[in-house]
PDB file of C-alpha atoms in Angstrom:
ATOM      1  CA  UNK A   1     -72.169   2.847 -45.455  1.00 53.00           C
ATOM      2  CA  UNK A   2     -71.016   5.694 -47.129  1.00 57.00           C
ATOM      3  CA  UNK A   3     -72.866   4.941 -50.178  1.00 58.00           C
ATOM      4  CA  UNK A   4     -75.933   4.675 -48.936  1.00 59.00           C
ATOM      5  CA  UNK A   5     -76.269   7.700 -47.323  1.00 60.00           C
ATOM      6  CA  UNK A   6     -74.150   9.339 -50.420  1.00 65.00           C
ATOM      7  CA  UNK A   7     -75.819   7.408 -53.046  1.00 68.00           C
ATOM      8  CA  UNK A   8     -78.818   5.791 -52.021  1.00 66.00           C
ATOM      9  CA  UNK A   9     -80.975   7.982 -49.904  1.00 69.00           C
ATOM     10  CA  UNK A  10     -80.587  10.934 -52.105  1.00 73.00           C
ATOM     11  CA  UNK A  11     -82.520   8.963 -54.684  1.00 70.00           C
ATOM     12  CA  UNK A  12     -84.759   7.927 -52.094  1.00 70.00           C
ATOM     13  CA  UNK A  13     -86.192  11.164 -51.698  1.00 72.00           C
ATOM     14  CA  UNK A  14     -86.132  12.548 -54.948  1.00 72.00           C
ATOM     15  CA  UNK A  15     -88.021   9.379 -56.867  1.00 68.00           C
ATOM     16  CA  UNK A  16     -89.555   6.697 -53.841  1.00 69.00           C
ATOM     17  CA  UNK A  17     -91.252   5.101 -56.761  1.00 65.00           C
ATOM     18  CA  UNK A  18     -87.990   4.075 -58.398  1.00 67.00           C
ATOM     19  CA  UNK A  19     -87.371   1.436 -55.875  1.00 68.00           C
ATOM     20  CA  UNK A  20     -89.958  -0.237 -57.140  1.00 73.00           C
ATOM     21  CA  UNK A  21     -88.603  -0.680 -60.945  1.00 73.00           C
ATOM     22  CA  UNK A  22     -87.099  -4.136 -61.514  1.00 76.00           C
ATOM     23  CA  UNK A  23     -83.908  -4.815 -63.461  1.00 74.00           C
ATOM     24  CA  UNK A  24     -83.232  -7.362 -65.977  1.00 76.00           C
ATOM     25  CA  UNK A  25     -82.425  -9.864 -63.372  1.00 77.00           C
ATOM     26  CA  UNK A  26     -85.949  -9.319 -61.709  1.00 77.00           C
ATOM     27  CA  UNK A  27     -84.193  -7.369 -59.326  1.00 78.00           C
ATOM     28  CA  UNK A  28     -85.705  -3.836 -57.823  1.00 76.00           C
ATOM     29  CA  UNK A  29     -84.284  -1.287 -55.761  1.00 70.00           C
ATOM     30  CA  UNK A  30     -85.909  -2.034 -52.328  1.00 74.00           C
ATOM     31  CA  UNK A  31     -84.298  -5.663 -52.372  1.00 77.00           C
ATOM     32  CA  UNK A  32     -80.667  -4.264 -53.584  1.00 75.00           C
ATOM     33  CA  UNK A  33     -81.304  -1.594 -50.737  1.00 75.00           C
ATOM     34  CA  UNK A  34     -81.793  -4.378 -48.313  1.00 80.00           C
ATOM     35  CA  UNK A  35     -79.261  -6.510 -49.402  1.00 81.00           C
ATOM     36  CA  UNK A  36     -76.230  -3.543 -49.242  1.00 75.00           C
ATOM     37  CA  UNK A  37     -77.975  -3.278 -45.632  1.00 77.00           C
ATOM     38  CA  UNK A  38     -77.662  -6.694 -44.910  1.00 82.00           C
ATOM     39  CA  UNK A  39     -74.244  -6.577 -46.034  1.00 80.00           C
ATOM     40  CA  UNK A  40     -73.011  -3.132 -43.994  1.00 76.00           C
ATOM     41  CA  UNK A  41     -74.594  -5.320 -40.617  1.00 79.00           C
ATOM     42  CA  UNK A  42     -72.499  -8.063 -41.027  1.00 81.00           C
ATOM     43  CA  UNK A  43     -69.236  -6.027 -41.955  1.00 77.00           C
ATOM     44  CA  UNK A  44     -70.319  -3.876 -38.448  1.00 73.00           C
ATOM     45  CA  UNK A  45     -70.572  -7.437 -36.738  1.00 76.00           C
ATOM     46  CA  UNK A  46     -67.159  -9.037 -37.744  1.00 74.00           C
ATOM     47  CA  UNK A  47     -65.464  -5.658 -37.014  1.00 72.00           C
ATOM     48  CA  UNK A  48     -66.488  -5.892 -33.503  1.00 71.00           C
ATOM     49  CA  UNK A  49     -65.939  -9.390 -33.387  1.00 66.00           C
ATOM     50  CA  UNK A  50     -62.630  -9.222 -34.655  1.00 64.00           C
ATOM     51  CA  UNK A  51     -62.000  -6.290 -32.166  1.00 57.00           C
ATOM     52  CA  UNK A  52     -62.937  -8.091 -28.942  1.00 60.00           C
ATOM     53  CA  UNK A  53     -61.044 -10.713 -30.066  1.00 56.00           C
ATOM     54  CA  UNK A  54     -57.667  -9.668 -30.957  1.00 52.00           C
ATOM     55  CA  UNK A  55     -56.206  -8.271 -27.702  1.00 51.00           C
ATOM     56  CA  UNK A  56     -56.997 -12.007 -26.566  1.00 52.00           C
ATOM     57  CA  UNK A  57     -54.874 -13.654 -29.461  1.00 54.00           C
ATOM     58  CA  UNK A  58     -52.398 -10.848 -29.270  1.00 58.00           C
ATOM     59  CA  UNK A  59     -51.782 -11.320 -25.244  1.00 63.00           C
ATOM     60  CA  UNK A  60     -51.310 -14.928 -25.845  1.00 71.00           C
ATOM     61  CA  UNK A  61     -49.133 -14.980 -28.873  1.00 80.00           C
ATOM     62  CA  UNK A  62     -46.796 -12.716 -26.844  1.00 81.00           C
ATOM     63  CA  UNK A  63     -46.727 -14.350 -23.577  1.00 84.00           C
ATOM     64  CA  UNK A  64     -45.574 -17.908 -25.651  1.00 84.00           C
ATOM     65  CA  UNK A  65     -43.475 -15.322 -27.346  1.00 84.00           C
ATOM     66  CA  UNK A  66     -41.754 -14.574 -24.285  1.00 83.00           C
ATOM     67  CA  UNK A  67     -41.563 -17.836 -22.671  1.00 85.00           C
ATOM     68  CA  UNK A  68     -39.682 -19.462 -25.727  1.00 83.00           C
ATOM     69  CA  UNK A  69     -36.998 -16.170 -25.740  1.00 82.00           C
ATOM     70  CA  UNK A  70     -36.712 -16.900 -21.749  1.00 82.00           C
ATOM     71  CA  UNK A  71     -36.054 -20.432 -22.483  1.00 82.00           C
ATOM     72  CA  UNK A  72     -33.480 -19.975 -25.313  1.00 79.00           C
ATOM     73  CA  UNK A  73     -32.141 -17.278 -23.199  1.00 78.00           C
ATOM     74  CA  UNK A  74     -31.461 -19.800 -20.107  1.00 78.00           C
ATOM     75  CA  UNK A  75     -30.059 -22.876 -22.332  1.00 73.00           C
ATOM     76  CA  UNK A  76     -27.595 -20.379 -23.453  1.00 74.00           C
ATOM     77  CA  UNK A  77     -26.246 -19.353 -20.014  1.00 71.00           C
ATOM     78  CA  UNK A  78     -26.171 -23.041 -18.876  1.00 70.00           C
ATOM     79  CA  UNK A  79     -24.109 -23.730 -21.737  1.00 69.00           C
ATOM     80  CA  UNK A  80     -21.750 -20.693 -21.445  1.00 67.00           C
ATOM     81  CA  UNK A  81     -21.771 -20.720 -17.722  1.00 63.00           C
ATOM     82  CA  UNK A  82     -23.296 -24.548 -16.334  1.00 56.00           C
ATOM     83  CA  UNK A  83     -24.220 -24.611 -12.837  1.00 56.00           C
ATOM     84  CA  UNK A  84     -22.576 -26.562 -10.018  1.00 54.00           C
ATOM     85  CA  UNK A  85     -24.551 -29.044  -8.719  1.00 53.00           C
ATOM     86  CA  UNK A  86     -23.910 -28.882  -4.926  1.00 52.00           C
ATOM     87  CA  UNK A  87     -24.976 -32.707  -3.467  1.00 50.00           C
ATOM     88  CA  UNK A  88     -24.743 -33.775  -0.723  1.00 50.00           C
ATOM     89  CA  UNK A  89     -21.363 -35.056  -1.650  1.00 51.00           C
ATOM     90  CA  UNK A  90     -19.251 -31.573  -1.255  1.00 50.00           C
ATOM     91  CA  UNK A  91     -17.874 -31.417   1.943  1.00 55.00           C
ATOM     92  CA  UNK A  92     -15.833 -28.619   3.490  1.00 56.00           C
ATOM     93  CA  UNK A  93     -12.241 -28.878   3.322  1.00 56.00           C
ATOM     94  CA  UNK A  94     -11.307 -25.188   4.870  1.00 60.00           C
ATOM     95  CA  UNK A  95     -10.096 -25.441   8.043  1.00 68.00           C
ATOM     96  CA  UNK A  96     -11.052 -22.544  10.656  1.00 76.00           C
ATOM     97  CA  UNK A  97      -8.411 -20.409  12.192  1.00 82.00           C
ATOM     98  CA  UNK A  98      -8.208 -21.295  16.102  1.00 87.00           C
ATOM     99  CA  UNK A  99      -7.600 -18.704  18.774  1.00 84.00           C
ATOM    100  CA  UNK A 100      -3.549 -19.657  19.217  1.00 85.00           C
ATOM    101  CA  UNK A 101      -3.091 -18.829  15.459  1.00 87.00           C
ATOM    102  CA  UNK A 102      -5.253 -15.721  15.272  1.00 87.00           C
ATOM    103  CA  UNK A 103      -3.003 -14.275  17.953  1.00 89.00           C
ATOM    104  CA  UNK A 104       0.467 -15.336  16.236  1.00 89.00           C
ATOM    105  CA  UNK A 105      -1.095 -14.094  13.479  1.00 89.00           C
ATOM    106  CA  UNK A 106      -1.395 -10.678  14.845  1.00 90.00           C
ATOM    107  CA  UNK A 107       1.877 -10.764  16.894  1.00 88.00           C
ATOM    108  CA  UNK A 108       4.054 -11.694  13.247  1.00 90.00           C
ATOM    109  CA  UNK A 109       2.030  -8.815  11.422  1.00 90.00           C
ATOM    110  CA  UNK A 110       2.799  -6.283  14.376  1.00 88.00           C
ATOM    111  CA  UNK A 111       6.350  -7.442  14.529  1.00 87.00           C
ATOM    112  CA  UNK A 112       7.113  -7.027  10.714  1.00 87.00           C
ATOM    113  CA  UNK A 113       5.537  -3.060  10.876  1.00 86.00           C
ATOM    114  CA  UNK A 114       7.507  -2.531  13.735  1.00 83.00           C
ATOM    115  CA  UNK A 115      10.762  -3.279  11.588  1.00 83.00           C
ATOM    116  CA  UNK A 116       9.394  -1.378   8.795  1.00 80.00           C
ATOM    117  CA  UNK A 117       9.136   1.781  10.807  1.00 76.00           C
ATOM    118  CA  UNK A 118      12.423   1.162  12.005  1.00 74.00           C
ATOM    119  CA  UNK A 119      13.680   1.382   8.673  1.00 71.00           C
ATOM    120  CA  UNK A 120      11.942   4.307   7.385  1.00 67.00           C
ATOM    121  CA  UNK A 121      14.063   7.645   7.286  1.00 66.00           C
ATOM    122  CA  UNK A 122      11.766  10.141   8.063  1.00 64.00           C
ATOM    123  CA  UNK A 123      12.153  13.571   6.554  1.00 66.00           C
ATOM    124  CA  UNK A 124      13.863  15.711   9.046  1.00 67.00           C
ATOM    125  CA  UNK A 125      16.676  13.169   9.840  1.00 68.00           C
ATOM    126  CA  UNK A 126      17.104  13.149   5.801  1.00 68.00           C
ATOM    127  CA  UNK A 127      17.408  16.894   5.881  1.00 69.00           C
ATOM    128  CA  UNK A 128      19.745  16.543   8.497  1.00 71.00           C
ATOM    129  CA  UNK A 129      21.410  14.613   6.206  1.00 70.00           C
ATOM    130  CA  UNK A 130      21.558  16.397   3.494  1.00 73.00           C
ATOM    131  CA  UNK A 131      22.587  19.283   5.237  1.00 72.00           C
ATOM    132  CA  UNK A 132      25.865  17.848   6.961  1.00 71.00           C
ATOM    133  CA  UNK A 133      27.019  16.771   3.085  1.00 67.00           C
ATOM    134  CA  UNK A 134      26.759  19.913   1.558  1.00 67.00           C
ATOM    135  CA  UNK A 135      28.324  21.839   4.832  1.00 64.00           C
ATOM    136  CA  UNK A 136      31.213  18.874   4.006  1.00 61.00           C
ATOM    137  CA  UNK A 137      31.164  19.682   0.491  1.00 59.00           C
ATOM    138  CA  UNK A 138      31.909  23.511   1.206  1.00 57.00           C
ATOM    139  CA  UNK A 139      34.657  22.270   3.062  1.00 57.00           C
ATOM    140  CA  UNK A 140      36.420  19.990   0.362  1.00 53.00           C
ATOM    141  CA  UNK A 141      35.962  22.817  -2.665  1.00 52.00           C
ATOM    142  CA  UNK A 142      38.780  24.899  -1.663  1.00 55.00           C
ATOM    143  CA  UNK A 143      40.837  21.737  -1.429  1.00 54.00           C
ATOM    144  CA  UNK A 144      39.835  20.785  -4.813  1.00 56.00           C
ATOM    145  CA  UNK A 145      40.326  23.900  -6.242  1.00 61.00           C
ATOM    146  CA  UNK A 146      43.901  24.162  -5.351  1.00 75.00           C
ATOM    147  CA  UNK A 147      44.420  20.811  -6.864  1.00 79.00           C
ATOM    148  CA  UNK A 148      43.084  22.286 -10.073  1.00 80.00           C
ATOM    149  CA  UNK A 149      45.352  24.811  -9.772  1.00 84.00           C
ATOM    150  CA  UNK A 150      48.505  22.466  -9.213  1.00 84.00           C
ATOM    151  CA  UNK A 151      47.332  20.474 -12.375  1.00 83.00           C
ATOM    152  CA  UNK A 152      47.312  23.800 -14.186  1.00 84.00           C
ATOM    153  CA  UNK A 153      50.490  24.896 -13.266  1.00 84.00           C
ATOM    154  CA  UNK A 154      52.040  21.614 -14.102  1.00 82.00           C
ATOM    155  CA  UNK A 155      50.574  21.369 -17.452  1.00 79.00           C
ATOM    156  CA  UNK A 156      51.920  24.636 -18.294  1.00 79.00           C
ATOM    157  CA  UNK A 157      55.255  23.906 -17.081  1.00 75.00           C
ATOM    158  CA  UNK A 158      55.182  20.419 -19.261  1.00 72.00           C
ATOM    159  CA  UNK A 159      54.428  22.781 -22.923  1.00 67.00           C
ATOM    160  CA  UNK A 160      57.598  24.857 -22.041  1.00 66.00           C
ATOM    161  CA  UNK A 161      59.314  22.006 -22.026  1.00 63.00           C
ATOM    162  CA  UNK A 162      57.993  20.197 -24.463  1.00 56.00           C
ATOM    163  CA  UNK A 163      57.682  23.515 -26.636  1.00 56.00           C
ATOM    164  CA  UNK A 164      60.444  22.420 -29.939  1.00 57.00           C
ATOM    165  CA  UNK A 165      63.337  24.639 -29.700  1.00 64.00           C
ATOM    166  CA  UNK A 166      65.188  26.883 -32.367  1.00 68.00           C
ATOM    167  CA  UNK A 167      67.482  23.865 -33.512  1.00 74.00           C
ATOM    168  CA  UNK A 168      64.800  21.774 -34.100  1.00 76.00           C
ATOM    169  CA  UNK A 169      62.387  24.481 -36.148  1.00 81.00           C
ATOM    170  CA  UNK A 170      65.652  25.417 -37.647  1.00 84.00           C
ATOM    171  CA  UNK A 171      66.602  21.876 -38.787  1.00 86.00           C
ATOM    172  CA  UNK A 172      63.361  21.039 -40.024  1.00 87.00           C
ATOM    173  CA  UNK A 173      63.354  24.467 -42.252  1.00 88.00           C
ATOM    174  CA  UNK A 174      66.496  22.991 -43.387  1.00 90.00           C
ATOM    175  CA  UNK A 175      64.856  19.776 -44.563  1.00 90.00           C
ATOM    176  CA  UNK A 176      62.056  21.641 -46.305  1.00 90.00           C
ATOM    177  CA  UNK A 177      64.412  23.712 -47.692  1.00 91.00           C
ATOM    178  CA  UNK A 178      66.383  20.567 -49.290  1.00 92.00           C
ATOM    179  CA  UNK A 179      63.027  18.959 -50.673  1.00 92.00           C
ATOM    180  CA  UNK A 180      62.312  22.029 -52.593  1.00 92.00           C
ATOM    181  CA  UNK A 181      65.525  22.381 -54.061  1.00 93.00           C
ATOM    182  CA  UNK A 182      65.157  18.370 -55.195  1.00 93.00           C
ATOM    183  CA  UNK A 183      62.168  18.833 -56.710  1.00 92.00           C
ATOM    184  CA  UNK A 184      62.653  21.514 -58.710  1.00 92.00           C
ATOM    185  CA  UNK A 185      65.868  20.292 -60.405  1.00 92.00           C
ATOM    186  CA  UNK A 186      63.847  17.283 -60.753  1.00 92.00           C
ATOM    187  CA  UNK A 187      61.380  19.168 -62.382  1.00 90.00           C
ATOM    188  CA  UNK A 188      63.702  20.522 -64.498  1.00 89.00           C
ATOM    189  CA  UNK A 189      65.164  17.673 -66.101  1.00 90.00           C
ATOM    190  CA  UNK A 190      62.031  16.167 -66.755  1.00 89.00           C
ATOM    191  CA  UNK A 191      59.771  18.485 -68.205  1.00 87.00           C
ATOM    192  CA  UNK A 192      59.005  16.364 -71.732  1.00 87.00           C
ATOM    193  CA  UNK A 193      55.941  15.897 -72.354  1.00 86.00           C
ATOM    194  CA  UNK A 194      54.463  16.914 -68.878  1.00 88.00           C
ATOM    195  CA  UNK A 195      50.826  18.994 -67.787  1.00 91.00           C
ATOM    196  CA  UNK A 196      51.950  20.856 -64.792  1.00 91.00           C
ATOM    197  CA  UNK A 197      48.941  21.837 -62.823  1.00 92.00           C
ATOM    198  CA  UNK A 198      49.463  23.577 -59.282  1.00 93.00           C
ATOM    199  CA  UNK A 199      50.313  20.939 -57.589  1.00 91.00           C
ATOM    200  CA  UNK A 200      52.878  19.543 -59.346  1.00 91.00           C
ATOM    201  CA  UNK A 201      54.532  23.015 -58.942  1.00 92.00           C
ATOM    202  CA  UNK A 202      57.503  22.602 -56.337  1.00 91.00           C
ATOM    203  CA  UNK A 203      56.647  25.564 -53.815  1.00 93.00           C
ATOM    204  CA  UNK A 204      59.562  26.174 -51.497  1.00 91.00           C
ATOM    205  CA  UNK A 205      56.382  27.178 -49.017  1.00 88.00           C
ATOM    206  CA  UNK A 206      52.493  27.968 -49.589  1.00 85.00           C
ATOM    207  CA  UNK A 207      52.808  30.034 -46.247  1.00 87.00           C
ATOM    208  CA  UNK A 208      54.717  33.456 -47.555  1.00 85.00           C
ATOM    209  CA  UNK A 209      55.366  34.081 -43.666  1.00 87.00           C
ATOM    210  CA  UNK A 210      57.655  31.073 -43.279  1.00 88.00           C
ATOM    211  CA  UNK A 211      59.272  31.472 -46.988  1.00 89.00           C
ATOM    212  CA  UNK A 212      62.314  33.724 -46.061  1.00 89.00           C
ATOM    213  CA  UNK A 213      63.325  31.749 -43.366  1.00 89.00           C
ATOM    214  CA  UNK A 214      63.037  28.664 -45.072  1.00 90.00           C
ATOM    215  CA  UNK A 215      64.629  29.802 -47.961  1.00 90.00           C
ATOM    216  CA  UNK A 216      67.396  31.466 -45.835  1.00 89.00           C
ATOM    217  CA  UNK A 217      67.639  28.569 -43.104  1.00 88.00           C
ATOM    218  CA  UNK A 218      71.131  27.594 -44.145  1.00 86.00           C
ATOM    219  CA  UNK A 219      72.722  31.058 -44.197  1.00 86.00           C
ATOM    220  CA  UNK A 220      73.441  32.621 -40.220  1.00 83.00           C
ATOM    221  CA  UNK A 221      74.895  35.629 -42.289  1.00 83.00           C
ATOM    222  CA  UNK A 222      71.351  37.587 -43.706  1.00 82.00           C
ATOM    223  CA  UNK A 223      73.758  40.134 -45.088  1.00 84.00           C
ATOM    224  CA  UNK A 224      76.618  38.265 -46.524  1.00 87.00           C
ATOM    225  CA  UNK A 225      77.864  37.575 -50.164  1.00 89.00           C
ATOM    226  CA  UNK A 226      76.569  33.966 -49.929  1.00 91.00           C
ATOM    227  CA  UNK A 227      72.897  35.111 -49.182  1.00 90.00           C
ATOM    228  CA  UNK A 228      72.899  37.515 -51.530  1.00 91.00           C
ATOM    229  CA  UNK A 229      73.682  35.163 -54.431  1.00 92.00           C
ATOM    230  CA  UNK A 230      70.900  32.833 -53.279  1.00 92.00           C
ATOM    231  CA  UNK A 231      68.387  35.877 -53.362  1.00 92.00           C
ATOM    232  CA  UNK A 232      69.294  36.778 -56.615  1.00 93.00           C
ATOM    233  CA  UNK A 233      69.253  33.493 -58.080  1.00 93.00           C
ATOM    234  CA  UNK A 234      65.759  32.689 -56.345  1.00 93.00           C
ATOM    235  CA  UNK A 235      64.452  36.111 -57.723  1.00 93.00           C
ATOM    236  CA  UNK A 236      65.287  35.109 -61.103  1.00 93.00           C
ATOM    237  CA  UNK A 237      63.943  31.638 -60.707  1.00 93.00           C
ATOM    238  CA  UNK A 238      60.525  32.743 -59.843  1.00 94.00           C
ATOM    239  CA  UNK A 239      60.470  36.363 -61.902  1.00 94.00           C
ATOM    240  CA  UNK A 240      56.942  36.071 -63.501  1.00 94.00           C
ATOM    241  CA  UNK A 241      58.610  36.596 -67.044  1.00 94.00           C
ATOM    242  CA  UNK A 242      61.487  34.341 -66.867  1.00 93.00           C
ATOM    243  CA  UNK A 243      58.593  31.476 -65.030  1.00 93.00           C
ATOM    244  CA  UNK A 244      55.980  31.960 -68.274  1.00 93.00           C
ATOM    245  CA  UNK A 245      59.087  31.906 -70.418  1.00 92.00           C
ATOM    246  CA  UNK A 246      60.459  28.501 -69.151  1.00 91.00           C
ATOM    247  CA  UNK A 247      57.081  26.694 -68.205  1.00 92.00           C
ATOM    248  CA  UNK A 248      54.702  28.506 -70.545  1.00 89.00           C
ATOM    249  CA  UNK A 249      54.489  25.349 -73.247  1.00 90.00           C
ATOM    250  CA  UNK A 250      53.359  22.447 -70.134  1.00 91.00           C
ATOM    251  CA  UNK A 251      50.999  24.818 -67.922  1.00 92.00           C
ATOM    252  CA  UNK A 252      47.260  23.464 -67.819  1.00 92.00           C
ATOM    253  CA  UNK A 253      45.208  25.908 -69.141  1.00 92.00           C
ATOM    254  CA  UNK A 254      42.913  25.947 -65.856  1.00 93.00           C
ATOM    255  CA  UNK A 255      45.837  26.364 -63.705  1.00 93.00           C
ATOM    256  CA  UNK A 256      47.596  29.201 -65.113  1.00 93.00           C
ATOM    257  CA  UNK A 257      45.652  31.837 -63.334  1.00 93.00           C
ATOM    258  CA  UNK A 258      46.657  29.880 -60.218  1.00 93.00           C
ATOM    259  CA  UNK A 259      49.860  29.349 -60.727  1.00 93.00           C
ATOM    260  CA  UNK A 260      51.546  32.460 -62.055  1.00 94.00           C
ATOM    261  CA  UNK A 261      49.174  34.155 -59.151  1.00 94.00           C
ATOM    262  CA  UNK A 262      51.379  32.231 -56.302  1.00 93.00           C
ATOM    263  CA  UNK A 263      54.382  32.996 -58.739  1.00 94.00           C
ATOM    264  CA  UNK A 264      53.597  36.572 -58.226  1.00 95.00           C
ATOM    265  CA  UNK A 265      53.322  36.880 -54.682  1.00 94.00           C
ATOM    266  CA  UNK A 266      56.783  34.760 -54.401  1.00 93.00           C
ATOM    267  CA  UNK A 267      58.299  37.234 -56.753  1.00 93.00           C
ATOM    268  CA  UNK A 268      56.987  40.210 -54.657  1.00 93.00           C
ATOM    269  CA  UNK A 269      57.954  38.603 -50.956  1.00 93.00           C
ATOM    270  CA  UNK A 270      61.622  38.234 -52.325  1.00 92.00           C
ATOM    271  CA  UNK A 271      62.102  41.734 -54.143  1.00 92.00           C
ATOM    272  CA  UNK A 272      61.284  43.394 -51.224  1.00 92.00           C
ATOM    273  CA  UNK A 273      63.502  41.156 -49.259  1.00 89.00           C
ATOM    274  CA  UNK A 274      66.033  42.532 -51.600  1.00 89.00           C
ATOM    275  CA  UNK A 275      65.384  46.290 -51.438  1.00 90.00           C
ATOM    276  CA  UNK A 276      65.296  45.632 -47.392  1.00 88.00           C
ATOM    277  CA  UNK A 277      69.017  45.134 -48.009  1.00 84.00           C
ATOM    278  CA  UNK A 278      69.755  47.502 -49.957  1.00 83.00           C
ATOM    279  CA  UNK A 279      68.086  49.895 -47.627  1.00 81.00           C
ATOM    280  CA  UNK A 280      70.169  48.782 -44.510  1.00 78.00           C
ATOM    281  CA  UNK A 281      73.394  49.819 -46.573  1.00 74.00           C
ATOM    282  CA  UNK A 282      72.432  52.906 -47.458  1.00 68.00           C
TER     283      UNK A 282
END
């Protein structure tokens, strides 16, 4: 349609004798004109046919459309969920409760809350209760505490008398005393081809606060001729010069620093042990 009034009419009215003109199929304008007429009528005719008649086809389509989803929909739920055919063959089993058992019913349910209320503790009588065990609490603390006391008292008593005496320190000063003095004449005899390292030193006692009197445990006289010898000859023994001199060739190179370090400080402990004495002389 748009070509003829484009196209067509245009030409019209410039050259009307042009429609007149044949073609080499014997063809002129006026019967192409009404044929391209003939042919926009019958595309306006189908269009409105096709128009009126859609919303029909459409309508129906979708109501068989629906029916068939409806039916698929309800052979699903039978299968998943299949009704119960109630005949005439179902009969009523239940029995209905009479009057009589209604009423003992009732009674046995009133009876049971009335025994459940009887057991309750209500607040205030367990804040009552609560009350009367800490006043009785108060009461038994000061008995308890002078049981603590007692139990105190009596474990004191047991360390002081369980607390080793002066014999027995004394005795086992003695016994270290006697071990060092072993081992060192051991050591003595048998220094061929040893590595002495600082343990394999015999100490008479790491701890310089208990060396005098466990080097001195078997002399009562700390003035006498006896004790004096001993400190001399235990001066000499661990004299850092006359030590290096006699242990010098077995000393393990990493323990020498050690070792004539503790040497030393025995060296120092019993010199002034010695110039103690001499002081008290004088």
């Amino acid at each position: 349609f748009s070509a003829l009034l484009d196209i067509v009419t245009p030409l019209l009215q410039a050259y009307s004798l042009g429609q007149d003109v044949e073609n080499k199929y014997g063809e002129t304008g006026y019967d192409l004109l009404q044929k391209l007429k003939k042919k926009i009528k019958s595309a306006d005719a189908q269009t409105k046919k096709t128009v009126n008649e859609t919303p029909d086809s459409e309508d129906g389509e979708d109501e068989k459309w629906r029916k068939k989803l409806a039916e698929e929909a309800e052979f699903e739920y039978e299968e998943q969920l299949p009704r119960y055919d109630c005949g005439e063959e179902y009969e009523d089993t239940s029995t209905k409760e009479t009057f009589d058992q209604f009423t003992e019913r009732i009674r046995n349910e009133h009876a049971a809350k009335a025994t459940r209320d009887r057991q309750h503790i209500f607040w205030r009588d367990r804040k009552r209760k609560l009350e009367s065990d800490d006043s009785s609490e108060k009461t038994k603390k000061p008995h308890k505490e002078s049981e603590d006391e007692k139990l105190k008292a009596a474990r004191e008593q047991m360390k002081k008398n369980f607390k080793p005496g002066v014999e027995v320190k004394l005795n086992r000063y003695k016994s270290q005393k006697e071990n060092y003095e072993r081992k060192f004449s051991y050591l003595l005899g048998h220094l061929a081809g040893k590595t002495l390292t600082f343990g394999c030193i015999p100490w008479p006692c790491l701890d310089l606060t208990l060396l005098g009197d466990i080097l001195f445990s078997d002399f009562e006289d700390k003035q006498g001729p006896d004790y004096r010898k001993y400190l001399r000859s235990q001066q000499v023994r661990w004299h850092p010069d006359k030590f290096t001199q006699k242990f010098k060739d077995y000393m393990h190179p990493d323990h020498v620093t050690k070792i004539m370090g503790k040497v030393k400080a025995i060296s120092q402990f019993l010199n002034k042990l010695s110039s103690d004495l001499h002081d008290k002389e004088t």
